[in-house]
C-alpha cells in the first residue's frame, strides 16, 4: 500500500505568488525529501478542483501517514486543516518560509523548520532537515505522535489577565520587581506566555485551533470580531473555521458578516465561509433550517463576474448537499447535476449525485455515476464504500469485490465493516 503525505499549504490562483511559492516548496523541497521513503505526496489542488475544504480533504488530512503544513502567511485554511490533523495525534511537520517575519505559533512548543529554495544548497539543507524528522517516524512508527499543543481555557485566562494588569501596573515599580507580583497574581511561572496571549488574541486564536482547543478559540472570537471589525475578510474566515467545528455562535457571526459584506468578500473567503456554515448545519442535522438562510447567498454568489466554472460547480454542490440532508432529493439532484455538468471530472461531485439518485430510488443512474467516478479514480473511502453498496445492489459482485479490495488498502477498518455488512468474502 502506498503511503501518503498530505501537504497542508496556501495554494492561491494560478500564476499568483502564493501558487509559485507552493509549487517551488513542493517540487524543490518536499518531493526530493520524501522520495526515498516512497511517499505519494498529495496537495489539495491535486484532488479537488474547487480548492476548498471538503470532507474528502479532511479525510486525507486525518488519515495520511504524514502531513506537512506550511504556516507561511497565516492562512486560515491551513490552521483549520492543521487543527483537524492534530485531533488525530498523527505526525505533522510544520514549515515556514525562512523570510517569514511572524509565525503565529510559539515555536518552542511546535517544531517549525524554516525553508529556503533560493539556492540549491539552501534547498538541500531543508531536504536534510525534513529527512531527519521523518527518520524518527521511520524508526518509531507513524501511529501516535502529534505536536502536543494544549491550551487550558485560554479565553478565560485572557479576561483574567486584562482584569489584573491595571492593578499590577500600579503596584509595580518597573523592571524585574514586577515579576514576583505577576507570579503571585496568576499563581504560575508562565506569565510571559499568558501576557503574549492577551496582547495578541489573533495568534492565540490560531494556536487554540491548531491545538484543538475549540473552547478557547470560541471565547476569543468575540474579541477578534471587535478588534478587527474593519477587516470582515479576516473575521469571517475565523468565524467560518469555528462554525465548521460546530460552534453555534461562530455560525451566527459568519451569517451576519455574510449578510453585510458578502458582495465585497474575496471569492475564496466567501466559498470557505459558506462551506463551513453548510457543514455546521449538516453535522447538527438542521439542513431544513439552513436552506432559506444559505440559498440566497449562493444564488447571489453565482452571479459574481469573477466566478469560473469550477467555482460555479462548487456552489451548486454545496447547495445540493444541503437539499440532500433535508431529504429533498429532487432539488438535490438539480443542483448536483449542475455541479457535475460544470465539473464532470470531479469524483466528489459524481459521488454526491450518485447518493442523490440512490435516495430518489433511481438506482441505474446512481450506478452510472459510480462507474464514472471509479473510472476517474475514487479519492475517498466513502466513495469506495458507496461503490461496493451500489454494485452489490445491481448484482455486479466482481466489481463490488474490486472496490472492496481498493477500500482495504485505503481504510482497512471500514473495509471490514462493509464486508461484514454486505456479506462479501
GROMACS .gro file of C-alpha atoms in nm:
model
  425
    1UNK     CA    1   0.000   0.000   0.000
    2UNK     CA    2   0.138   0.341  -0.100
    3UNK     CA    3   0.183   0.574   0.194
    4UNK     CA    4   0.052   0.927   0.160
    5UNK     CA    5   0.197   1.258   0.270
    6UNK     CA    6  -0.066   1.531   0.253
    7UNK     CA    7   0.064   1.885   0.208
    8UNK     CA    8  -0.133   2.149   0.400
    9UNK     CA    9  -0.043   2.468   0.221
   10UNK     CA   10  -0.176   2.800   0.092
   11UNK     CA   11  -0.235   2.748  -0.281
   12UNK     CA   12  -0.366   3.065  -0.445
   13UNK     CA   13  -0.477   3.113  -0.807
   14UNK     CA   14  -0.260   3.004  -1.100
   15UNK     CA   15   0.025   3.248  -1.156
   16UNK     CA   16  -0.004   3.411  -0.812
   17UNK     CA   17   0.298   3.448  -0.584
   18UNK     CA   18   0.128   3.216  -0.337
   19UNK     CA   19   0.096   2.943  -0.601
   20UNK     CA   20   0.454   2.992  -0.720
   21UNK     CA   21   0.580   2.955  -0.363
   22UNK     CA   22   0.365   2.646  -0.305
   23UNK     CA   23   0.489   2.485  -0.628
   24UNK     CA   24   0.855   2.554  -0.551
   25UNK     CA   25   0.819   2.416  -0.199
   26UNK     CA   26   0.655   2.104  -0.339
   27UNK     CA   27   0.889   2.040  -0.633
   28UNK     CA   28   1.223   2.163  -0.497
   29UNK     CA   29   1.199   2.051  -0.135
   30UNK     CA   30   0.913   1.819  -0.037
   31UNK     CA   31   0.919   1.568  -0.321
   32UNK     CA   32   1.300   1.531  -0.316
   33UNK     CA   33   1.293   1.497   0.063
   34UNK     CA   34   1.027   1.227   0.070
   35UNK     CA   35   1.101   1.023  -0.243
   36UNK     CA   36   1.341   0.792  -0.056
   37UNK     CA   37   1.055   0.691   0.176
   38UNK     CA   38   0.823   0.611  -0.118
   39UNK     CA   39   0.554   0.855  -0.010
   40UNK     CA   40   0.288   0.971  -0.252
   41UNK     CA   41   0.296   1.347  -0.193
   42UNK     CA   42  -0.055   1.494  -0.236
   43UNK     CA   43  -0.169   1.856  -0.231
   44UNK     CA   44  -0.528   1.980  -0.224
   45UNK     CA   45  -0.533   2.103  -0.586
   46UNK     CA   46  -0.433   1.753  -0.697
   47UNK     CA   47  -0.757   1.602  -0.566
   48UNK     CA   48  -1.023   1.877  -0.576
   49UNK     CA   49  -1.064   2.137  -0.846
   50UNK     CA   50  -1.254   2.371  -0.620
   51UNK     CA   51  -0.954   2.419  -0.390
   52UNK     CA   52  -1.190   2.442  -0.093
   53UNK     CA   53  -1.205   2.238   0.223
   54UNK     CA   54  -1.425   1.931   0.169
   55UNK     CA   55  -1.498   1.611   0.357
   56UNK     CA   56  -1.259   1.427   0.122
   57UNK     CA   57  -0.979   1.668   0.205
   58UNK     CA   58  -1.037   1.640   0.579
   59UNK     CA   59  -1.035   1.262   0.544
   60UNK     CA   60  -0.692   1.283   0.380
   61UNK     CA   61  -0.574   1.529   0.645
   62UNK     CA   62  -0.671   1.283   0.914
   63UNK     CA   63  -0.575   0.951   0.752
   64UNK     CA   64  -0.249   1.028   0.570
   65UNK     CA   65   0.053   0.869   0.735
   66UNK     CA   66   0.229   1.206   0.733
   67UNK     CA   67   0.126   1.568   0.688
   68UNK     CA   68   0.343   1.868   0.609
   69UNK     CA   69   0.197   2.211   0.692
   70UNK     CA   70   0.331   2.539   0.554
   71UNK     CA   71   0.222   2.809   0.801
   72UNK     CA   72   0.374   3.092   0.596
   73UNK     CA   73   0.135   3.386   0.574
   74UNK     CA   74  -0.106   3.273   0.847
   75UNK     CA   75  -0.363   3.127   0.604
   76UNK     CA   76  -0.686   3.039   0.795
   77UNK     CA   77  -0.748   2.723   0.590
   78UNK     CA   78  -0.404   2.597   0.683
   79UNK     CA   79  -0.476   2.639   1.054
   80UNK     CA   80  -0.816   2.473   1.020
   81UNK     CA   81  -0.663   2.169   0.848
   82UNK     CA   82  -0.372   2.169   1.092
   83UNK     CA   83  -0.619   2.163   1.380
   84UNK     CA   84  -0.804   1.870   1.226
   85UNK     CA   85  -0.472   1.689   1.184
   86UNK     CA   86  -0.378   1.747   1.546
   87UNK     CA   87  -0.705   1.583   1.652
   88UNK     CA   88  -0.560   1.253   1.531
   89UNK     CA   89  -0.226   1.263   1.714
   90UNK     CA   90  -0.053   1.158   1.392
   91UNK     CA   91   0.273   1.326   1.285
   92UNK     CA   92   0.270   1.663   1.115
   93UNK     CA   93   0.582   1.851   1.015
   94UNK     CA   94   0.543   2.229   1.031
   95UNK     CA   95   0.734   2.451   0.787
   96UNK     CA   96   0.762   2.826   0.736
   97UNK     CA   97   0.945   3.023   0.471
   98UNK     CA   98   1.279   3.146   0.603
   99UNK     CA   99   1.190   3.512   0.547
  100UNK     CA  100   0.858   3.483   0.733
  101UNK     CA  101   0.850   3.773   0.978
  102UNK     CA  102   0.592   3.643   1.222
  103UNK     CA  103   0.485   3.284   1.271
  104UNK     CA  104   0.159   3.272   1.472
  105UNK     CA  105   0.276   2.990   1.693
  106UNK     CA  106   0.503   2.953   1.991
  107UNK     CA  107   0.787   2.779   1.808
  108UNK     CA  108   0.928   2.650   2.133
  109UNK     CA  109   0.617   2.431   2.156
  110UNK     CA  110   0.559   2.343   1.792
  111UNK     CA  111   0.857   2.231   1.589
  112UNK     CA  112   0.896   2.451   1.281
  113UNK     CA  113   1.153   2.404   1.006
  114UNK     CA  114   1.240   2.714   0.801
  115UNK     CA  115   1.262   2.651   0.427
  116UNK     CA  116   1.455   2.834   0.157
  117UNK     CA  117   1.475   2.742  -0.212
  118UNK     CA  118   1.675   3.049  -0.323
  119UNK     CA  119   1.973   2.825  -0.397
  120UNK     CA  120   2.038   2.455  -0.446
  121UNK     CA  121   2.242   2.450  -0.125
  122UNK     CA  122   1.961   2.610   0.078
  123UNK     CA  123   1.703   2.369  -0.062
  124UNK     CA  124   1.929   2.072   0.015
  125UNK     CA  125   1.968   2.186   0.376
  126UNK     CA  126   1.590   2.186   0.415
  127UNK     CA  127   1.564   1.844   0.249
  128UNK     CA  128   1.810   1.710   0.506
  129UNK     CA  129   1.614   1.867   0.795
  130UNK     CA  130   1.290   1.709   0.674
  131UNK     CA  131   1.454   1.369   0.633
  132UNK     CA  132   1.593   1.389   0.984
  133UNK     CA  133   1.237   1.449   1.109
  134UNK     CA  134   1.090   1.166   0.901
  135UNK     CA  135   1.366   0.926   1.003
  136UNK     CA  136   1.232   0.947   1.359
  137UNK     CA  137   0.894   0.816   1.242
  138UNK     CA  138   1.050   0.553   1.018
  139UNK     CA  139   1.220   0.426   1.331
  140UNK     CA  140   0.937   0.466   1.584
  141UNK     CA  141   0.623   0.445   1.369
  142UNK     CA  142   0.363   0.690   1.238
  143UNK     CA  143   0.073   0.597   1.464
  144UNK     CA  144   0.061   0.839   1.755
  145UNK     CA  145   0.286   1.142   1.761
  146UNK     CA  146   0.125   1.482   1.734
  147UNK     CA  147   0.257   1.826   1.811
  148UNK     CA  148   0.148   1.807   2.173
  149UNK     CA  149  -0.005   2.154   2.169
  150UNK     CA  150  -0.251   2.208   2.456
  151UNK     CA  151  -0.420   2.522   2.591
  152UNK     CA  152  -0.619   2.547   2.913
  153UNK     CA  153  -0.923   2.767   2.858
  154UNK     CA  154  -0.720   3.045   2.704
  155UNK     CA  155  -1.011   3.286   2.666
  156UNK     CA  156  -1.078   3.283   3.040
  157UNK     CA  157  -0.709   3.342   3.100
  158UNK     CA  158  -0.713   3.643   2.867
  159UNK     CA  159  -1.002   3.801   3.057
  160UNK     CA  160  -0.832   3.732   3.389
  161UNK     CA  161  -0.507   3.886   3.265
  162UNK     CA  162  -0.683   4.200   3.145
  163UNK     CA  163  -0.859   4.246   3.479
  164UNK     CA  164  -0.534   4.219   3.674
  165UNK     CA  165  -0.294   4.410   3.452
  166UNK     CA  166  -0.414   4.750   3.573
  167UNK     CA  167  -0.353   4.668   3.938
  168UNK     CA  168  -0.014   4.522   3.860
  169UNK     CA  169   0.094   4.829   3.666
  170UNK     CA  170   0.007   5.049   3.962
  171UNK     CA  171   0.177   4.824   4.215
  172UNK     CA  172   0.491   4.752   4.013
  173UNK     CA  173   0.792   4.975   4.008
  174UNK     CA  174   0.914   4.851   3.671
  175UNK     CA  175   1.195   4.615   3.580
  176UNK     CA  176   1.232   4.278   3.745
  177UNK     CA  177   1.047   4.398   4.054
  178UNK     CA  178   0.716   4.340   3.874
  179UNK     CA  179   0.782   3.970   3.819
  180UNK     CA  180   0.701   3.841   4.170
  181UNK     CA  181   0.373   4.035   4.176
  182UNK     CA  182   0.270   3.885   3.841
  183UNK     CA  183   0.365   3.539   3.963
  184UNK     CA  184   0.153   3.593   4.273
  185UNK     CA  185  -0.142   3.722   4.071
  186UNK     CA  186  -0.151   3.431   3.827
  187UNK     CA  187  -0.024   3.157   4.053
  188UNK     CA  188   0.216   3.036   3.783
  189UNK     CA  189   0.560   3.096   3.645
  190UNK     CA  190   0.427   3.104   3.285
  191UNK     CA  191   0.318   3.468   3.294
  192UNK     CA  192   0.514   3.570   2.984
  193UNK     CA  193   0.323   3.334   2.757
  194UNK     CA  194  -0.009   3.443   2.906
  195UNK     CA  195   0.069   3.811   2.860
  196UNK     CA  196   0.159   3.746   2.498
  197UNK     CA  197  -0.175   3.573   2.450
  198UNK     CA  198  -0.361   3.869   2.595
  199UNK     CA  199  -0.166   4.112   2.380
  200UNK     CA  200  -0.223   3.916   2.058
  201UNK     CA  201  -0.555   3.730   2.059
  202UNK     CA  202  -0.523   3.658   1.687
  203UNK     CA  203  -0.215   3.445   1.745
  204UNK     CA  204  -0.380   3.290   2.050
  205UNK     CA  205  -0.687   3.201   1.843
  206UNK     CA  206  -0.481   3.028   1.575
  207UNK     CA  207  -0.279   2.845   1.838
  208UNK     CA  208  -0.601   2.725   2.000
  209UNK     CA  209  -0.734   2.599   1.666
  210UNK     CA  210  -0.411   2.416   1.588
  211UNK     CA  211  -0.413   2.258   1.934
  212UNK     CA  212  -0.776   2.152   1.909
  213UNK     CA  213  -0.879   2.379   2.199
  214UNK     CA  214  -1.211   2.488   2.048
  215UNK     CA  215  -1.350   2.623   2.375
  216UNK     CA  216  -1.069   2.876   2.399
  217UNK     CA  217  -1.096   2.966   2.032
  218UNK     CA  218  -1.470   3.026   2.073
  219UNK     CA  219  -1.408   3.252   2.370
  220UNK     CA  220  -1.153   3.455   2.175
  221UNK     CA  221  -1.370   3.503   1.866
  222UNK     CA  222  -1.575   3.798   2.003
  223UNK     CA  223  -1.252   3.981   2.085
  224UNK     CA  224  -1.125   3.924   1.733
  225UNK     CA  225  -1.453   4.044   1.584
  226UNK     CA  226  -1.427   4.366   1.785
  227UNK     CA  227  -1.057   4.426   1.725
  228UNK     CA  228  -1.077   4.357   1.351
  229UNK     CA  229  -1.423   4.498   1.281
  230UNK     CA  230  -1.276   4.688   0.987
  231UNK     CA  231  -1.148   4.366   0.829
  232UNK     CA  232  -1.455   4.146   0.764
  233UNK     CA  233  -1.249   3.918   0.539
  234UNK     CA  234  -1.035   3.815   0.836
  235UNK     CA  235  -1.319   3.786   1.086
  236UNK     CA  236  -1.547   3.582   0.860
  237UNK     CA  237  -1.254   3.346   0.791
  238UNK     CA  238  -1.207   3.281   1.163
  239UNK     CA  239  -1.580   3.254   1.225
  240UNK     CA  240  -1.608   3.008   0.938
  241UNK     CA  241  -1.333   2.790   1.081
  242UNK     CA  242  -1.513   2.758   1.415
  243UNK     CA  243  -1.853   2.715   1.250
  244UNK     CA  244  -1.709   2.419   1.063
  245UNK     CA  245  -1.630   2.262   1.401
  246UNK     CA  246  -1.995   2.301   1.506
  247UNK     CA  247  -1.977   2.626   1.704
  248UNK     CA  248  -2.321   2.794   1.707
  249UNK     CA  249  -2.207   3.146   1.795
  250UNK     CA  250  -1.941   3.134   1.523
  251UNK     CA  251  -2.203   3.025   1.270
  252UNK     CA  252  -2.427   3.317   1.372
  253UNK     CA  253  -2.139   3.562   1.338
  254UNK     CA  254  -2.044   3.423   0.996
  255UNK     CA  255  -2.403   3.460   0.875
  256UNK     CA  256  -2.424   3.820   0.999
  257UNK     CA  257  -2.098   3.907   0.826
  258UNK     CA  258  -2.215   3.745   0.503
  259UNK     CA  259  -2.536   3.948   0.514
  260UNK     CA  260  -2.334   4.268   0.550
  261UNK     CA  261  -2.028   4.202   0.336
  262UNK     CA  262  -2.081   3.903   0.103
  263UNK     CA  263  -2.053   4.102  -0.220
  264UNK     CA  264  -1.721   4.254  -0.115
  265UNK     CA  265  -1.551   3.944   0.022
  266UNK     CA  266  -1.273   3.770  -0.173
  267UNK     CA  267  -1.410   3.466  -0.354
  268UNK     CA  268  -1.205   3.212  -0.157
  269UNK     CA  269  -1.321   3.363   0.173
  270UNK     CA  270  -1.684   3.353   0.059
  271UNK     CA  271  -1.656   2.991  -0.056
  272UNK     CA  272  -1.498   2.873   0.266
  273UNK     CA  273  -1.744   3.065   0.484
  274UNK     CA  274  -2.045   2.920   0.302
  275UNK     CA  275  -1.891   2.573   0.306
  276UNK     CA  276  -1.828   2.596   0.680
  277UNK     CA  277  -2.180   2.718   0.753
  278UNK     CA  278  -2.329   2.435   0.550
  279UNK     CA  279  -2.105   2.188   0.731
  280UNK     CA  280  -2.232   2.325   1.063
  281UNK     CA  281  -2.594   2.263   0.966
  282UNK     CA  282  -2.508   1.920   0.828
  283UNK     CA  283  -2.332   1.795   1.142
  284UNK     CA  284  -2.614   1.931   1.359
  285UNK     CA  285  -2.878   1.771   1.132
  286UNK     CA  286  -3.053   2.103   1.066
  287UNK     CA  287  -3.035   2.128   0.687
  288UNK     CA  288  -3.400   2.232   0.656
  289UNK     CA  289  -3.326   2.533   0.872
  290UNK     CA  290  -3.023   2.623   0.664
  291UNK     CA  291  -3.176   2.623   0.316
  292UNK     CA  292  -3.367   2.957   0.337
  293UNK     CA  293  -3.062   3.117   0.503
  294UNK     CA  294  -2.793   2.992   0.267
  295UNK     CA  295  -2.964   2.955  -0.071
  296UNK     CA  296  -2.994   3.334  -0.127
  297UNK     CA  297  -2.620   3.377  -0.063
  298UNK     CA  298  -2.538   3.104  -0.313
  299UNK     CA  299  -2.775   3.229  -0.581
  300UNK     CA  300  -2.627   3.575  -0.544
  301UNK     CA  301  -2.273   3.439  -0.546
  302UNK     CA  302  -2.344   3.255  -0.872
  303UNK     CA  303  -2.394   3.596  -1.036
  304UNK     CA  304  -2.045   3.719  -0.947
  305UNK     CA  305  -1.837   3.806  -1.255
  306UNK     CA  306  -1.519   3.659  -1.106
  307UNK     CA  307  -1.653   3.301  -1.096
  308UNK     CA  308  -1.513   3.033  -1.325
  309UNK     CA  309  -1.685   2.702  -1.400
  310UNK     CA  310  -1.520   2.526  -1.105
  311UNK     CA  311  -1.643   2.796  -0.867
  312UNK     CA  312  -1.997   2.763  -1.002
  313UNK     CA  313  -1.974   2.386  -0.962
  314UNK     CA  314  -1.860   2.433  -0.602
  315UNK     CA  315  -2.160   2.648  -0.507
  316UNK     CA  316  -2.410   2.413  -0.675
  317UNK     CA  317  -2.250   2.118  -0.498
  318UNK     CA  318  -2.278   2.292  -0.160
  319UNK     CA  319  -2.647   2.361  -0.209
  320UNK     CA  320  -2.704   2.010  -0.340
  321UNK     CA  321  -2.556   1.872  -0.017
  322UNK     CA  322  -2.798   2.084   0.185
  323UNK     CA  323  -3.101   1.960  -0.010
  324UNK     CA  324  -2.980   1.602   0.028
  325UNK     CA  325  -2.954   1.644   0.405
  326UNK     CA  326  -3.303   1.795   0.408
  327UNK     CA  327  -3.427   1.487   0.216
  328UNK     CA  328  -3.541   1.700  -0.080
  329UNK     CA  329  -3.379   1.465  -0.327
  330UNK     CA  330  -3.536   1.614  -0.642
  331UNK     CA  331  -3.391   1.956  -0.560
  332UNK     CA  332  -3.061   1.797  -0.462
  333UNK     CA  333  -3.038   1.623  -0.800
  334UNK     CA  334  -3.098   1.950  -0.987
  335UNK     CA  335  -2.818   2.131  -0.804
  336UNK     CA  336  -2.579   1.836  -0.801
  337UNK     CA  337  -2.633   1.767  -1.171
  338UNK     CA  338  -2.545   2.130  -1.239
  339UNK     CA  339  -2.221   2.080  -1.046
  340UNK     CA  340  -2.138   1.764  -1.244
  341UNK     CA  341  -2.216   1.933  -1.576
  342UNK     CA  342  -1.976   2.214  -1.485
  343UNK     CA  343  -1.701   1.987  -1.345
  344UNK     CA  344  -1.753   1.638  -1.493
  345UNK     CA  345  -1.411   1.513  -1.382
  346UNK     CA  346  -1.460   1.582  -1.010
  347UNK     CA  347  -1.516   1.244  -0.836
  348UNK     CA  348  -1.668   1.406  -0.525
  349UNK     CA  349  -1.949   1.565  -0.727
  350UNK     CA  350  -2.023   1.240  -0.911
  351UNK     CA  351  -2.033   1.059  -0.576
  352UNK     CA  352  -2.275   1.314  -0.432
  353UNK     CA  353  -2.502   1.287  -0.736
  354UNK     CA  354  -2.497   0.908  -0.704
  355UNK     CA  355  -2.612   0.942  -0.343
  356UNK     CA  356  -2.896   1.168  -0.459
  357UNK     CA  357  -3.009   0.921  -0.725
  358UNK     CA  358  -2.988   0.632  -0.479
  359UNK     CA  359  -3.201   0.817  -0.224
  360UNK     CA  360  -3.451   0.901  -0.500
  361UNK     CA  361  -3.463   0.530  -0.594
  362UNK     CA  362  -3.303   0.586  -0.934
  363UNK     CA  363  -3.056   0.300  -0.898
  364UNK     CA  364  -2.950   0.280  -1.264
  365UNK     CA  365  -2.845   0.645  -1.263
  366UNK     CA  366  -2.670   0.601  -0.928
  367UNK     CA  367  -2.479   0.308  -1.080
  368UNK     CA  368  -2.374   0.519  -1.379
  369UNK     CA  369  -2.232   0.790  -1.151
  370UNK     CA  370  -2.038   0.525  -0.958
  371UNK     CA  371  -1.891   0.391  -1.282
  372UNK     CA  372  -1.780   0.741  -1.376
  373UNK     CA  373  -1.605   0.827  -1.051
  374UNK     CA  374  -1.444   0.484  -1.025
  375UNK     CA  375  -1.303   0.532  -1.377
  376UNK     CA  376  -1.158   0.866  -1.266
  377UNK     CA  377  -1.007   0.716  -0.952
  378UNK     CA  378  -1.203   0.725  -0.627
  379UNK     CA  379  -1.043   0.967  -0.381
  380UNK     CA  380  -1.205   0.862  -0.053
  381UNK     CA  381  -1.311   0.560   0.146
  382UNK     CA  382  -1.672   0.685   0.140
  383UNK     CA  383  -1.673   0.675  -0.240
  384UNK     CA  384  -1.543   0.319  -0.244
  385UNK     CA  385  -1.788   0.209   0.026
  386UNK     CA  386  -2.076   0.351  -0.179
  387UNK     CA  387  -1.944   0.174  -0.489
  388UNK     CA  388  -1.946  -0.159  -0.304
  389UNK     CA  389  -2.305  -0.097  -0.196
  390UNK     CA  390  -2.434   0.002  -0.541
  391UNK     CA  391  -2.250  -0.272  -0.729
  392UNK     CA  392  -2.381  -0.535  -0.493
  393UNK     CA  393  -2.734  -0.396  -0.522
  394UNK     CA  394  -2.729  -0.433  -0.902
  395UNK     CA  395  -2.560  -0.775  -0.893
  396UNK     CA  396  -2.212  -0.671  -1.009
  397UNK     CA  397  -2.034  -0.878  -0.746
  398UNK     CA  398  -1.692  -0.882  -0.914
  399UNK     CA  399  -1.692  -0.502  -0.939
  400UNK     CA  400  -1.805  -0.482  -0.577
  401UNK     CA  401  -1.516  -0.704  -0.470
  402UNK     CA  402  -1.266  -0.495  -0.668
  403UNK     CA  403  -1.394  -0.181  -0.499
  404UNK     CA  404  -1.371  -0.359  -0.164
  405UNK     CA  405  -1.009  -0.457  -0.233
  406UNK     CA  406  -0.926  -0.093  -0.306
  407UNK     CA  407  -1.106   0.008   0.012
  408UNK     CA  408  -0.894  -0.236   0.213
  409UNK     CA  409  -0.578  -0.057   0.101
  410UNK     CA  410  -0.725   0.284   0.185
  411UNK     CA  411  -0.921   0.213   0.505
  412UNK     CA  412  -0.892  -0.146   0.635
  413UNK     CA  413  -1.130  -0.089   0.926
  414UNK     CA  414  -1.407   0.046   0.704
  415UNK     CA  415  -1.349  -0.241   0.462
  416UNK     CA  416  -1.400  -0.496   0.740
  417UNK     CA  417  -1.720  -0.320   0.843
  418UNK     CA  418  -1.853  -0.306   0.487
  419UNK     CA  419  -1.755  -0.667   0.429
  420UNK     CA  420  -1.944  -0.787   0.735
  421UNK     CA  421  -2.248  -0.578   0.648
  422UNK     CA  422  -2.261  -0.682   0.283
  423UNK     CA  423  -2.167  -1.044   0.321
  424UNK     CA  424  -1.881  -1.024   0.070
  425UNK     CA  425  -1.594  -1.267   0.111
   0.00000   0.00000   0.00000
